[in-house]
PDB file of N, CA and C in Angstrom:
ATOM      1  N   MET A1368     -49.274  -9.174 -19.219  1.00 81.00           N
ATOM      2  CA  MET A1368     -49.949 -10.501 -19.488  1.00 81.00           C
ATOM      3  C   MET A1368     -51.437 -10.761 -19.320  1.00 81.00           C
ATOM      4  N   LEU A1369     -52.327 -11.033 -19.914  1.00 86.00           N
ATOM      5  CA  LEU A1369     -53.599 -11.079 -19.868  1.00 86.00           C
ATOM      6  C   LEU A1369     -53.935 -12.238 -19.143  1.00 86.00           C
ATOM      7  N   LYS A1370     -54.918 -12.010 -18.051  1.00 89.00           N
ATOM      8  CA  LYS A1370     -55.405 -13.449 -16.921  1.00 89.00           C
ATOM      9  C   LYS A1370     -56.905 -13.174 -17.383  1.00 89.00           C
ATOM     10  N   THR A1371     -57.444 -14.404 -17.351  1.00 90.00           N
ATOM     11  CA  THR A1371     -58.756 -14.631 -17.698  1.00 90.00           C
ATOM     12  C   THR A1371     -59.447 -15.377 -15.932  1.00 90.00           C
ATOM     13  N   PHE A1372     -60.575 -14.601 -15.897  1.00 90.00           N
ATOM     14  CA  PHE A1372     -61.156 -15.024 -14.371  1.00 90.00           C
ATOM     15  C   PHE A1372     -62.584 -15.321 -14.806  1.00 90.00           C
ATOM     16  N   ASN A1373     -63.321 -16.494 -14.249  1.00 91.00           N
ATOM     17  CA  ASN A1373     -64.671 -16.965 -14.363  1.00 91.00           C
ATOM     18  C   ASN A1373     -65.309 -16.073 -13.854  1.00 91.00           C
ATOM     19  N   ALA A1374     -66.359 -15.555 -14.375  1.00 92.00           N
ATOM     20  CA  ALA A1374     -67.432 -14.792 -13.717  1.00 92.00           C
ATOM     21  C   ALA A1374     -68.792 -15.043 -14.488  1.00 92.00           C
ATOM     22  N   ILE A1375     -69.937 -14.729 -13.950  1.00 90.00           N
ATOM     23  CA  ILE A1375     -71.304 -14.792 -14.448  1.00 90.00           C
ATOM     24  C   ILE A1375     -71.816 -13.059 -14.527  1.00 90.00           C
ATOM     25  N   LEU A1376     -72.431 -12.792 -15.680  1.00 89.00           N
ATOM     26  CA  LEU A1376     -72.937 -11.492 -16.026  1.00 89.00           C
ATOM     27  C   LEU A1376     -74.612 -11.726 -15.463  1.00 89.00           C
ATOM     28  N   LYS A1377     -74.645 -10.950 -14.672  1.00 88.00           N
ATOM     29  CA  LYS A1377     -76.281 -10.970 -14.087  1.00 88.00           C
ATOM     30  C   LYS A1377     -76.599  -9.637 -13.986  1.00 88.00           C
ATOM     31  N   ASN A1378     -77.857  -9.245 -14.631  1.00 88.00           N
ATOM     32  CA  ASN A1378     -78.150  -7.746 -14.277  1.00 88.00           C
ATOM     33  C   ASN A1378     -77.217  -6.784 -14.660  1.00 88.00           C
ATOM     34  N   ASN A1379     -76.655  -6.820 -15.690  1.00 88.00           N
ATOM     35  CA  ASN A1379     -75.316  -5.780 -15.740  1.00 88.00           C
ATOM     36  C   ASN A1379     -74.344  -5.889 -14.985  1.00 88.00           C
ATOM     37  N   SER A1380     -74.334  -6.704 -14.072  1.00 89.00           N
ATOM     38  CA  SER A1380     -73.125  -6.799 -13.008  1.00 89.00           C
ATOM     39  C   SER A1380     -72.202  -8.152 -12.946  1.00 89.00           C
ATOM     40  N   ILE A1381     -71.040  -8.029 -12.705  1.00 90.00           N
ATOM     41  CA  ILE A1381     -70.221  -9.552 -12.631  1.00 90.00           C
ATOM     42  C   ILE A1381     -70.176  -9.808 -11.435  1.00 90.00           C
ATOM     43  N   GLN A1382     -70.392 -11.195 -11.168  1.00 91.00           N
ATOM     44  CA  GLN A1382     -70.333 -11.752 -10.186  1.00 91.00           C
ATOM     45  C   GLN A1382     -69.112 -12.893 -10.600  1.00 91.00           C
ATOM     46  N   TRP A1383     -67.852 -12.876  -9.991  1.00 91.00           N
ATOM     47  CA  TRP A1383     -66.873 -13.944  -9.725  1.00 91.00           C
ATOM     48  C   TRP A1383     -67.348 -15.086  -9.430  1.00 91.00           C
ATOM     49  N   VAL A1384     -66.769 -16.381  -9.876  1.00 91.00           N
ATOM     50  CA  VAL A1384     -67.245 -17.566  -9.776  1.00 91.00           C
ATOM     51  C   VAL A1384     -65.904 -18.309  -8.759  1.00 91.00           C
ATOM     52  N   ASP A1385     -64.965 -18.046  -9.385  1.00 88.00           N
ATOM     53  CA  ASP A1385     -63.744 -18.430  -8.695  1.00 88.00           C
ATOM     54  C   ASP A1385     -62.692 -17.579  -7.953  1.00 88.00           C
ATOM     55  N   GLU A1386     -61.644 -17.114  -8.603  1.00 90.00           N
ATOM     56  CA  GLU A1386     -60.704 -16.432  -8.115  1.00 90.00           C
ATOM     57  C   GLU A1386     -60.917 -14.960  -8.458  1.00 90.00           C
ATOM     58  N   THR A1387     -61.437 -14.138  -7.534  1.00 89.00           N
ATOM     59  CA  THR A1387     -61.639 -12.593  -7.848  1.00 89.00           C
ATOM     60  C   THR A1387     -60.301 -11.789  -8.036  1.00 89.00           C
ATOM     61  N   PRO A1388     -60.244 -10.783  -9.169  1.00 88.00           N
ATOM     62  CA  PRO A1388     -59.078 -10.149  -9.344  1.00 88.00           C
ATOM     63  C   PRO A1388     -58.918  -9.017  -8.324  1.00 88.00           C
ATOM     64  N   GLU A1389     -57.759  -8.679  -8.039  1.00 88.00           N
ATOM     65  CA  GLU A1389     -57.577  -7.741  -7.373  1.00 88.00           C
ATOM     66  C   GLU A1389     -57.197  -6.557  -8.208  1.00 88.00           C
ATOM     67  N   ILE A1390     -58.713  -5.528  -7.669  1.00 86.00           N
ATOM     68  CA  ILE A1390     -58.677  -4.358  -8.529  1.00 86.00           C
ATOM     69  C   ILE A1390     -59.102  -3.427  -7.351  1.00 86.00           C
ATOM     70  N   GLU A1391     -58.223  -2.224  -7.417  1.00 87.00           N
ATOM     71  CA  GLU A1391     -58.681  -1.355  -6.704  1.00 87.00           C
ATOM     72  C   GLU A1391     -60.113  -0.611  -6.782  1.00 87.00           C
ATOM     73  N   LEU A1392     -60.932  -0.356  -5.705  1.00 82.00           N
ATOM     74  CA  LEU A1392     -62.467  -0.143  -5.787  1.00 82.00           C
ATOM     75  C   LEU A1392     -62.738   1.040  -6.816  1.00 82.00           C
ATOM     76  N   ASP A1393     -61.783   2.165  -6.544  1.00 87.00           N
ATOM     77  CA  ASP A1393     -62.000   3.277  -7.358  1.00 87.00           C
ATOM     78  C   ASP A1393     -61.413   3.436  -8.546  1.00 87.00           C
ATOM     79  N   SER A1394     -60.866   2.258  -9.133  1.00 86.00           N
ATOM     80  CA  SER A1394     -60.254   2.272 -10.595  1.00 86.00           C
ATOM     81  C   SER A1394     -61.009   1.838 -11.680  1.00 86.00           C
ATOM     82  N   SER A1395     -60.487   2.074 -12.849  1.00 86.00           N
ATOM     83  CA  SER A1395     -61.741   1.263 -13.913  1.00 86.00           C
ATOM     84  C   SER A1395     -60.281   0.649 -14.705  1.00 86.00           C
ATOM     85  N   ILE A1396     -60.299  -0.362 -15.419  1.00 86.00           N
ATOM     86  CA  ILE A1396     -59.560  -1.098 -16.060  1.00 86.00           C
ATOM     87  C   ILE A1396     -60.599  -1.588 -17.451  1.00 86.00           C
ATOM     88  N   LYS A1397     -59.759  -1.871 -18.557  1.00 89.00           N
ATOM     89  CA  LYS A1397     -60.280  -2.269 -19.947  1.00 89.00           C
ATOM     90  C   LYS A1397     -60.615  -3.903 -19.639  1.00 89.00           C
ATOM     91  N   VAL A1398     -61.479  -3.991 -20.005  1.00 87.00           N
ATOM     92  CA  VAL A1398     -61.849  -5.923 -19.798  1.00 87.00           C
ATOM     93  C   VAL A1398     -62.335  -6.213 -21.374  1.00 87.00           C
ATOM     94  N   HIS A1399     -62.102  -7.519 -21.700  1.00 88.00           N
ATOM     95  CA  HIS A1399     -62.966  -8.134 -22.707  1.00 88.00           C
ATOM     96  C   HIS A1399     -63.528  -9.048 -22.372  1.00 88.00           C
ATOM     97  N   ILE A1400     -64.809  -9.178 -22.578  1.00 87.00           N
ATOM     98  CA  ILE A1400     -65.718 -10.353 -22.045  1.00 87.00           C
ATOM     99  C   ILE A1400     -66.338 -11.182 -23.142  1.00 87.00           C
ATOM    100  N   THR A1401     -66.404 -12.054 -23.081  1.00 88.00           N
ATOM    101  CA  THR A1401     -66.777 -13.036 -24.101  1.00 88.00           C
ATOM    102  C   THR A1401     -67.921 -14.064 -23.564  1.00 88.00           C
ATOM    103  N   LEU A1402     -69.064 -13.949 -24.245  1.00 86.00           N
ATOM    104  CA  LEU A1402     -70.394 -14.574 -23.666  1.00 86.00           C
ATOM    105  C   LEU A1402     -70.188 -16.276 -24.371  1.00 86.00           C
ATOM    106  N   LEU A1403     -70.166 -17.096 -23.180  1.00 87.00           N
ATOM    107  CA  LEU A1403     -70.063 -18.611 -23.395  1.00 87.00           C
ATOM    108  C   LEU A1403     -71.046 -19.439 -23.621  1.00 87.00           C
ATOM    109  N   GLU A1404     -72.423 -18.592 -23.410  1.00 78.00           N
ATOM    110  CA  GLU A1404     -73.763 -19.116 -23.669  1.00 78.00           C
ATOM    111  C   GLU A1404     -74.589 -18.218 -24.741  1.00 78.00           C
ATOM    112  N   GLU A1405     -75.245 -18.604 -25.553  1.00 69.00           N
ATOM    113  CA  GLU A1405     -76.256 -18.126 -26.051  1.00 69.00           C
ATOM    114  C   GLU A1405     -77.196 -17.388 -25.292  1.00 69.00           C
ATOM    115  N   THR A1406     -77.607 -16.310 -25.633  1.00 63.00           N
ATOM    116  CA  THR A1406     -78.669 -15.394 -24.813  1.00 63.00           C
ATOM    117  C   THR A1406     -80.140 -16.109 -25.087  1.00 63.00           C
ATOM    118  N   ALA A1407     -81.320 -15.934 -24.137  1.00 60.00           N
ATOM    119  CA  ALA A1407     -82.778 -16.635 -24.757  1.00 60.00           C
ATOM    120  C   ALA A1407     -83.067 -15.552 -25.837  1.00 60.00           C
ATOM    121  N   THR A1408     -82.794 -14.385 -25.683  1.00 60.00           N
ATOM    122  CA  THR A1408     -83.668 -13.428 -26.619  1.00 60.00           C
ATOM    123  C   THR A1408     -82.946 -13.601 -28.075  1.00 60.00           C
ATOM    124  N   ALA A1409     -81.854 -14.042 -28.190  1.00 54.00           N
ATOM    125  CA  ALA A1409     -81.731 -14.551 -29.580  1.00 54.00           C
ATOM    126  C   ALA A1409     -81.794 -15.695 -30.217  1.00 54.00           C
ATOM    127  N   LYS A1410     -81.935 -16.304 -29.341  1.00 57.00           N
ATOM    128  CA  LYS A1410     -82.915 -17.709 -29.950  1.00 57.00           C
ATOM    129  C   LYS A1410     -84.430 -17.459 -30.341  1.00 57.00           C
ATOM    130  N   THR A1411     -85.264 -16.825 -29.551  1.00 62.00           N
ATOM    131  CA  THR A1411     -86.312 -16.655 -29.635  1.00 62.00           C
ATOM    132  C   THR A1411     -87.062 -15.221 -30.746  1.00 62.00           C
ATOM    133  N   LYS A1412     -85.882 -14.542 -31.010  1.00 64.00           N
ATOM    134  CA  LYS A1412     -86.174 -13.467 -31.526  1.00 64.00           C
ATOM    135  C   LYS A1412     -86.369 -13.810 -33.107  1.00 64.00           C
ATOM    136  N   SER A1413     -87.581 -13.189 -33.811  1.00 68.00           N
ATOM    137  CA  SER A1413     -88.015 -13.817 -34.886  1.00 68.00           C
ATOM    138  C   SER A1413     -88.206 -12.199 -35.878  1.00 68.00           C
ATOM    139  N   ASN A1414     -87.660 -10.948 -35.408  1.00 72.00           N
ATOM    140  CA  ASN A1414     -88.014  -9.842 -36.249  1.00 72.00           C
ATOM    141  C   ASN A1414     -89.088  -9.464 -36.820  1.00 72.00           C
ATOM    142  N   GLY A1415     -90.341 -10.090 -35.921  1.00 82.00           N
ATOM    143  CA  GLY A1415     -91.918  -9.726 -35.744  1.00 82.00           C
ATOM    144  C   GLY A1415     -92.174 -10.668 -36.889  1.00 82.00           C
ATOM    145  N   GLN A1416     -91.746 -11.517 -37.515  1.00 84.00           N
ATOM    146  CA  GLN A1416     -92.229 -12.481 -38.537  1.00 84.00           C
ATOM    147  C   GLN A1416     -93.475 -13.317 -37.967  1.00 84.00           C
ATOM    148  N   LYS A1417     -93.359 -13.744 -36.962  1.00 85.00           N
ATOM    149  CA  LYS A1417     -94.433 -14.733 -36.436  1.00 85.00           C
ATOM    150  C   LYS A1417     -95.615 -13.678 -36.035  1.00 85.00           C
ATOM    151  N   MET A1418     -95.556 -12.695 -35.664  1.00 85.00           N
ATOM    152  CA  MET A1418     -96.386 -11.741 -35.475  1.00 85.00           C
ATOM    153  C   MET A1418     -97.239 -11.205 -36.529  1.00 85.00           C
ATOM    154  N   ALA A1419     -96.226 -10.792 -37.610  1.00 88.00           N
ATOM    155  CA  ALA A1419     -97.004 -10.486 -38.851  1.00 88.00           C
ATOM    156  C   ALA A1419     -97.881 -11.591 -39.370  1.00 88.00           C
ATOM    157  N   GLU A1420     -97.221 -12.819 -39.302  1.00 88.00           N
ATOM    158  CA  GLU A1420     -98.100 -13.943 -39.831  1.00 88.00           C
ATOM    159  C   GLU A1420     -99.531 -14.038 -39.152  1.00 88.00           C
ATOM    160  N   ALA A1421     -99.524 -13.998 -37.558  1.00 87.00           N
ATOM    161  CA  ALA A1421    -100.715 -14.098 -37.181  1.00 87.00           C
ATOM    162  C   ALA A1421    -101.562 -12.959 -37.260  1.00 87.00           C
ATOM    163  N   LEU A1422    -101.131 -11.557 -37.554  1.00 87.00           N
ATOM    164  CA  LEU A1422    -102.113 -10.417 -37.915  1.00 87.00           C
ATOM    165  C   LEU A1422    -102.614 -11.155 -39.255  1.00 87.00           C
ATOM    166  N   ARG A1423    -101.768 -11.666 -40.213  1.00 88.00           N
ATOM    167  CA  ARG A1423    -102.394 -11.709 -41.484  1.00 88.00           C
ATOM    168  C   ARG A1423    -103.656 -12.697 -41.259  1.00 88.00           C
ATOM    169  N   LYS A1424    -103.414 -13.760 -40.463  1.00 88.00           N
ATOM    170  CA  LYS A1424    -104.346 -14.618 -40.329  1.00 88.00           C
ATOM    171  C   LYS A1424    -105.643 -14.209 -39.774  1.00 88.00           C
ATOM    172  N   ILE A1425    -105.632 -13.432 -38.867  1.00 85.00           N
ATOM    173  CA  ILE A1425    -106.750 -12.523 -38.151  1.00 85.00           C
ATOM    174  C   ILE A1425    -107.469 -11.673 -39.310  1.00 85.00           C
ATOM    175  N   SER A1426    -106.846 -11.013 -39.924  1.00 85.00           N
ATOM    176  CA  SER A1426    -107.350  -9.973 -41.257  1.00 85.00           C
ATOM    177  C   SER A1426    -108.179 -10.818 -42.096  1.00 85.00           C
ATOM    178  N   LYS A1427    -107.750 -12.111 -42.306  1.00 87.00           N
ATOM    179  CA  LYS A1427    -108.344 -12.874 -43.117  1.00 87.00           C
ATOM    180  C   LYS A1427    -109.602 -13.326 -43.001  1.00 87.00           C
ATOM    181  N   LYS A1428    -109.666 -13.480 -41.672  1.00 87.00           N
ATOM    182  CA  LYS A1428    -111.176 -14.006 -40.997  1.00 87.00           C
ATOM    183  C   LYS A1428    -111.993 -13.229 -41.050  1.00 87.00           C
ATOM    184  N   ASN A1429    -111.610 -11.774 -40.854  1.00 81.00           N
ATOM    185  CA  ASN A1429    -112.702 -10.690 -41.060  1.00 81.00           C
ATOM    186  C   ASN A1429    -113.835 -11.039 -40.066  1.00 81.00           C
ATOM    187  N   ILE A1430    -112.997 -11.167 -38.681  1.00 80.00           N
ATOM    188  CA  ILE A1430    -113.865 -11.097 -37.568  1.00 80.00           C
ATOM    189  C   ILE A1430    -114.157  -9.798 -36.913  1.00 80.00           C
ATOM    190  N   PHE A1431    -113.630  -8.781 -37.305  1.00 79.00           N
ATOM    191  CA  PHE A1431    -114.412  -7.463 -37.009  1.00 79.00           C
ATOM    192  C   PHE A1431    -115.432  -6.728 -37.905  1.00 79.00           C
ATOM    193  N   ALA A1432    -115.859  -7.562 -38.801  1.00 81.00           N
ATOM    194  CA  ALA A1432    -116.684  -7.053 -39.847  1.00 81.00           C
ATOM    195  C   ALA A1432    -117.931  -6.569 -39.287  1.00 81.00           C
ATOM    196  N   GLU A1433    -118.704  -7.396 -38.444  1.00 83.00           N
ATOM    197  CA  GLU A1433    -119.786  -6.718 -37.791  1.00 83.00           C
ATOM    198  C   GLU A1433    -120.082  -5.649 -36.716  1.00 83.00           C
ATOM    199  N   ILE A1434    -118.491  -5.398 -36.338  1.00 85.00           N
ATOM    200  CA  ILE A1434    -118.470  -4.296 -35.343  1.00 85.00           C
ATOM    201  C   ILE A1434    -118.445  -3.055 -35.857  1.00 85.00           C
ATOM    202  N   ASP A1435    -119.293  -1.868 -35.404  1.00 86.00           N
ATOM    203  CA  ASP A1435    -119.652  -0.726 -35.888  1.00 86.00           C
ATOM    204  C   ASP A1435    -118.275   0.379 -35.379  1.00 86.00           C
ATOM    205  N   PRO A1436    -117.620   0.502 -35.992  1.00 84.00           N
ATOM    206  CA  PRO A1436    -116.261   1.215 -35.282  1.00 84.00           C
ATOM    207  C   PRO A1436    -116.741   2.504 -34.280  1.00 84.00           C
ATOM    208  N   GLN A1437    -117.732   3.226 -34.774  1.00 87.00           N
ATOM    209  CA  GLN A1437    -117.966   4.325 -34.138  1.00 87.00           C
ATOM    210  C   GLN A1437    -118.594   3.892 -32.934  1.00 87.00           C
ATOM    211  N   LYS A1438    -119.725   2.863 -32.872  1.00 85.00           N
ATOM    212  CA  LYS A1438    -120.054   2.438 -31.624  1.00 85.00           C
ATOM    213  C   LYS A1438    -119.057   1.996 -30.481  1.00 85.00           C
ATOM    214  N   TRP A1439    -118.142   1.584 -31.366  1.00 84.00           N
ATOM    215  CA  TRP A1439    -116.958   0.675 -30.433  1.00 84.00           C
ATOM    216  C   TRP A1439    -116.269   1.634 -29.807  1.00 84.00           C
ATOM    217  N   GLN A1440    -116.019   3.089 -30.167  1.00 85.00           N
ATOM    218  CA  GLN A1440    -115.355   4.093 -29.738  1.00 85.00           C
ATOM    219  C   GLN A1440    -115.927   4.398 -28.699  1.00 85.00           C
ATOM    220  N   GLN A1441    -117.191   4.740 -28.677  1.00 78.00           N
ATOM    221  CA  GLN A1441    -117.966   5.380 -27.780  1.00 78.00           C
ATOM    222  C   GLN A1441    -117.877   4.506 -26.428  1.00 78.00           C
TER     223      GLN A1441
END
Protein backbone atom coordinates (compact mmCIF):
# COMPACT_ATOMS: atom_id res chain seq x y z
CA MET A 1 0.00 0.00 0.00
CA LEU A 2 1.27 3.51 -0.85
CA LYS A 3 1.78 5.93 2.03
CA THR A 4 1.81 9.71 1.76
CA PHE A 5 4.16 11.89 3.81
CA ASN A 6 4.27 15.68 3.96
CA ALA A 7 7.65 17.15 3.13
CA ILE A 8 9.40 20.20 1.74
CA LEU A 9 11.91 19.89 -1.08
CA LYS A 10 14.71 22.38 -0.42
CA ASN A 11 18.10 22.53 -2.13
CA ASN A 12 17.47 19.10 -3.62
CA SER A 13 16.91 17.56 -0.17
CA ILE A 14 13.67 16.41 1.43
CA GLN A 15 12.70 17.87 4.82
CA TRP A 16 9.91 15.91 6.47
CA VAL A 17 7.11 18.05 7.92
CA ASP A 18 5.00 15.68 10.00
CA GLU A 19 5.65 11.97 10.18
CA THR A 20 9.01 10.65 9.00
CA PRO A 21 8.94 7.37 7.08
CA GLU A 22 10.90 4.48 8.51
CA ILE A 23 13.67 3.88 5.98
CA GLU A 24 17.02 2.20 6.47
CA LEU A 25 19.76 4.80 5.94
CA ASP A 26 21.75 2.66 3.50
CA SER A 27 18.76 1.64 1.39
CA SER A 28 17.12 3.20 -1.64
CA ILE A 29 13.39 3.32 -2.27
CA LYS A 30 11.29 4.42 -5.22
CA VAL A 31 9.20 7.55 -4.63
CA HIS A 32 6.64 9.67 -6.48
CA ILE A 33 6.92 13.40 -5.80
CA THR A 34 4.09 15.78 -6.62
CA LEU A 35 4.88 19.50 -6.55
CA LEU A 36 2.01 21.30 -4.83
CA GLU A 37 3.14 24.84 -5.66
CA GLU A 38 4.28 26.31 -8.96
CA THR A 39 7.95 27.27 -8.87
CA ALA A 40 9.00 30.91 -9.28
CA THR A 41 11.14 30.14 -12.34
CA ALA A 42 8.15 28.76 -14.23
CA LYS A 43 6.20 31.97 -13.54
CA THR A 44 8.95 34.34 -14.66
CA LYS A 45 10.37 32.37 -17.58
CA SER A 46 9.72 34.10 -20.91
CA ASN A 47 11.98 32.13 -23.29
CA GLY A 48 14.00 35.28 -23.88
CA GLN A 49 11.13 37.19 -25.48
CA LYS A 50 11.40 40.16 -23.11
CA MET A 51 15.18 40.31 -23.56
CA ALA A 52 14.86 40.19 -27.36
CA GLU A 53 12.33 43.04 -27.30
CA ALA A 54 14.61 45.15 -25.09
CA LEU A 55 17.56 44.55 -27.43
CA ARG A 56 15.39 45.53 -30.43
CA LYS A 57 14.49 48.81 -28.75
CA ILE A 58 18.14 49.56 -27.98
CA SER A 59 19.21 48.80 -31.55
CA LYS A 60 16.56 51.16 -32.98
CA LYS A 61 17.87 54.05 -30.88
CA ASN A 62 21.30 53.69 -32.52
CA ILE A 63 22.99 54.84 -29.30
CA PHE A 64 26.38 53.38 -30.25
CA ALA A 65 26.63 55.12 -33.64
CA GLU A 66 29.15 57.70 -32.41
CA ILE A 67 31.52 55.10 -30.91
CA ASP A 68 34.50 54.03 -32.98
CA PRO A 69 34.71 50.24 -32.43
CA GLN A 70 38.50 50.09 -32.99
CA LYS A 71 39.15 52.79 -30.39
CA TRP A 72 36.68 51.20 -28.01
CA GLN A 73 38.48 47.84 -28.16
CA GLN A 74 41.82 49.45 -27.30
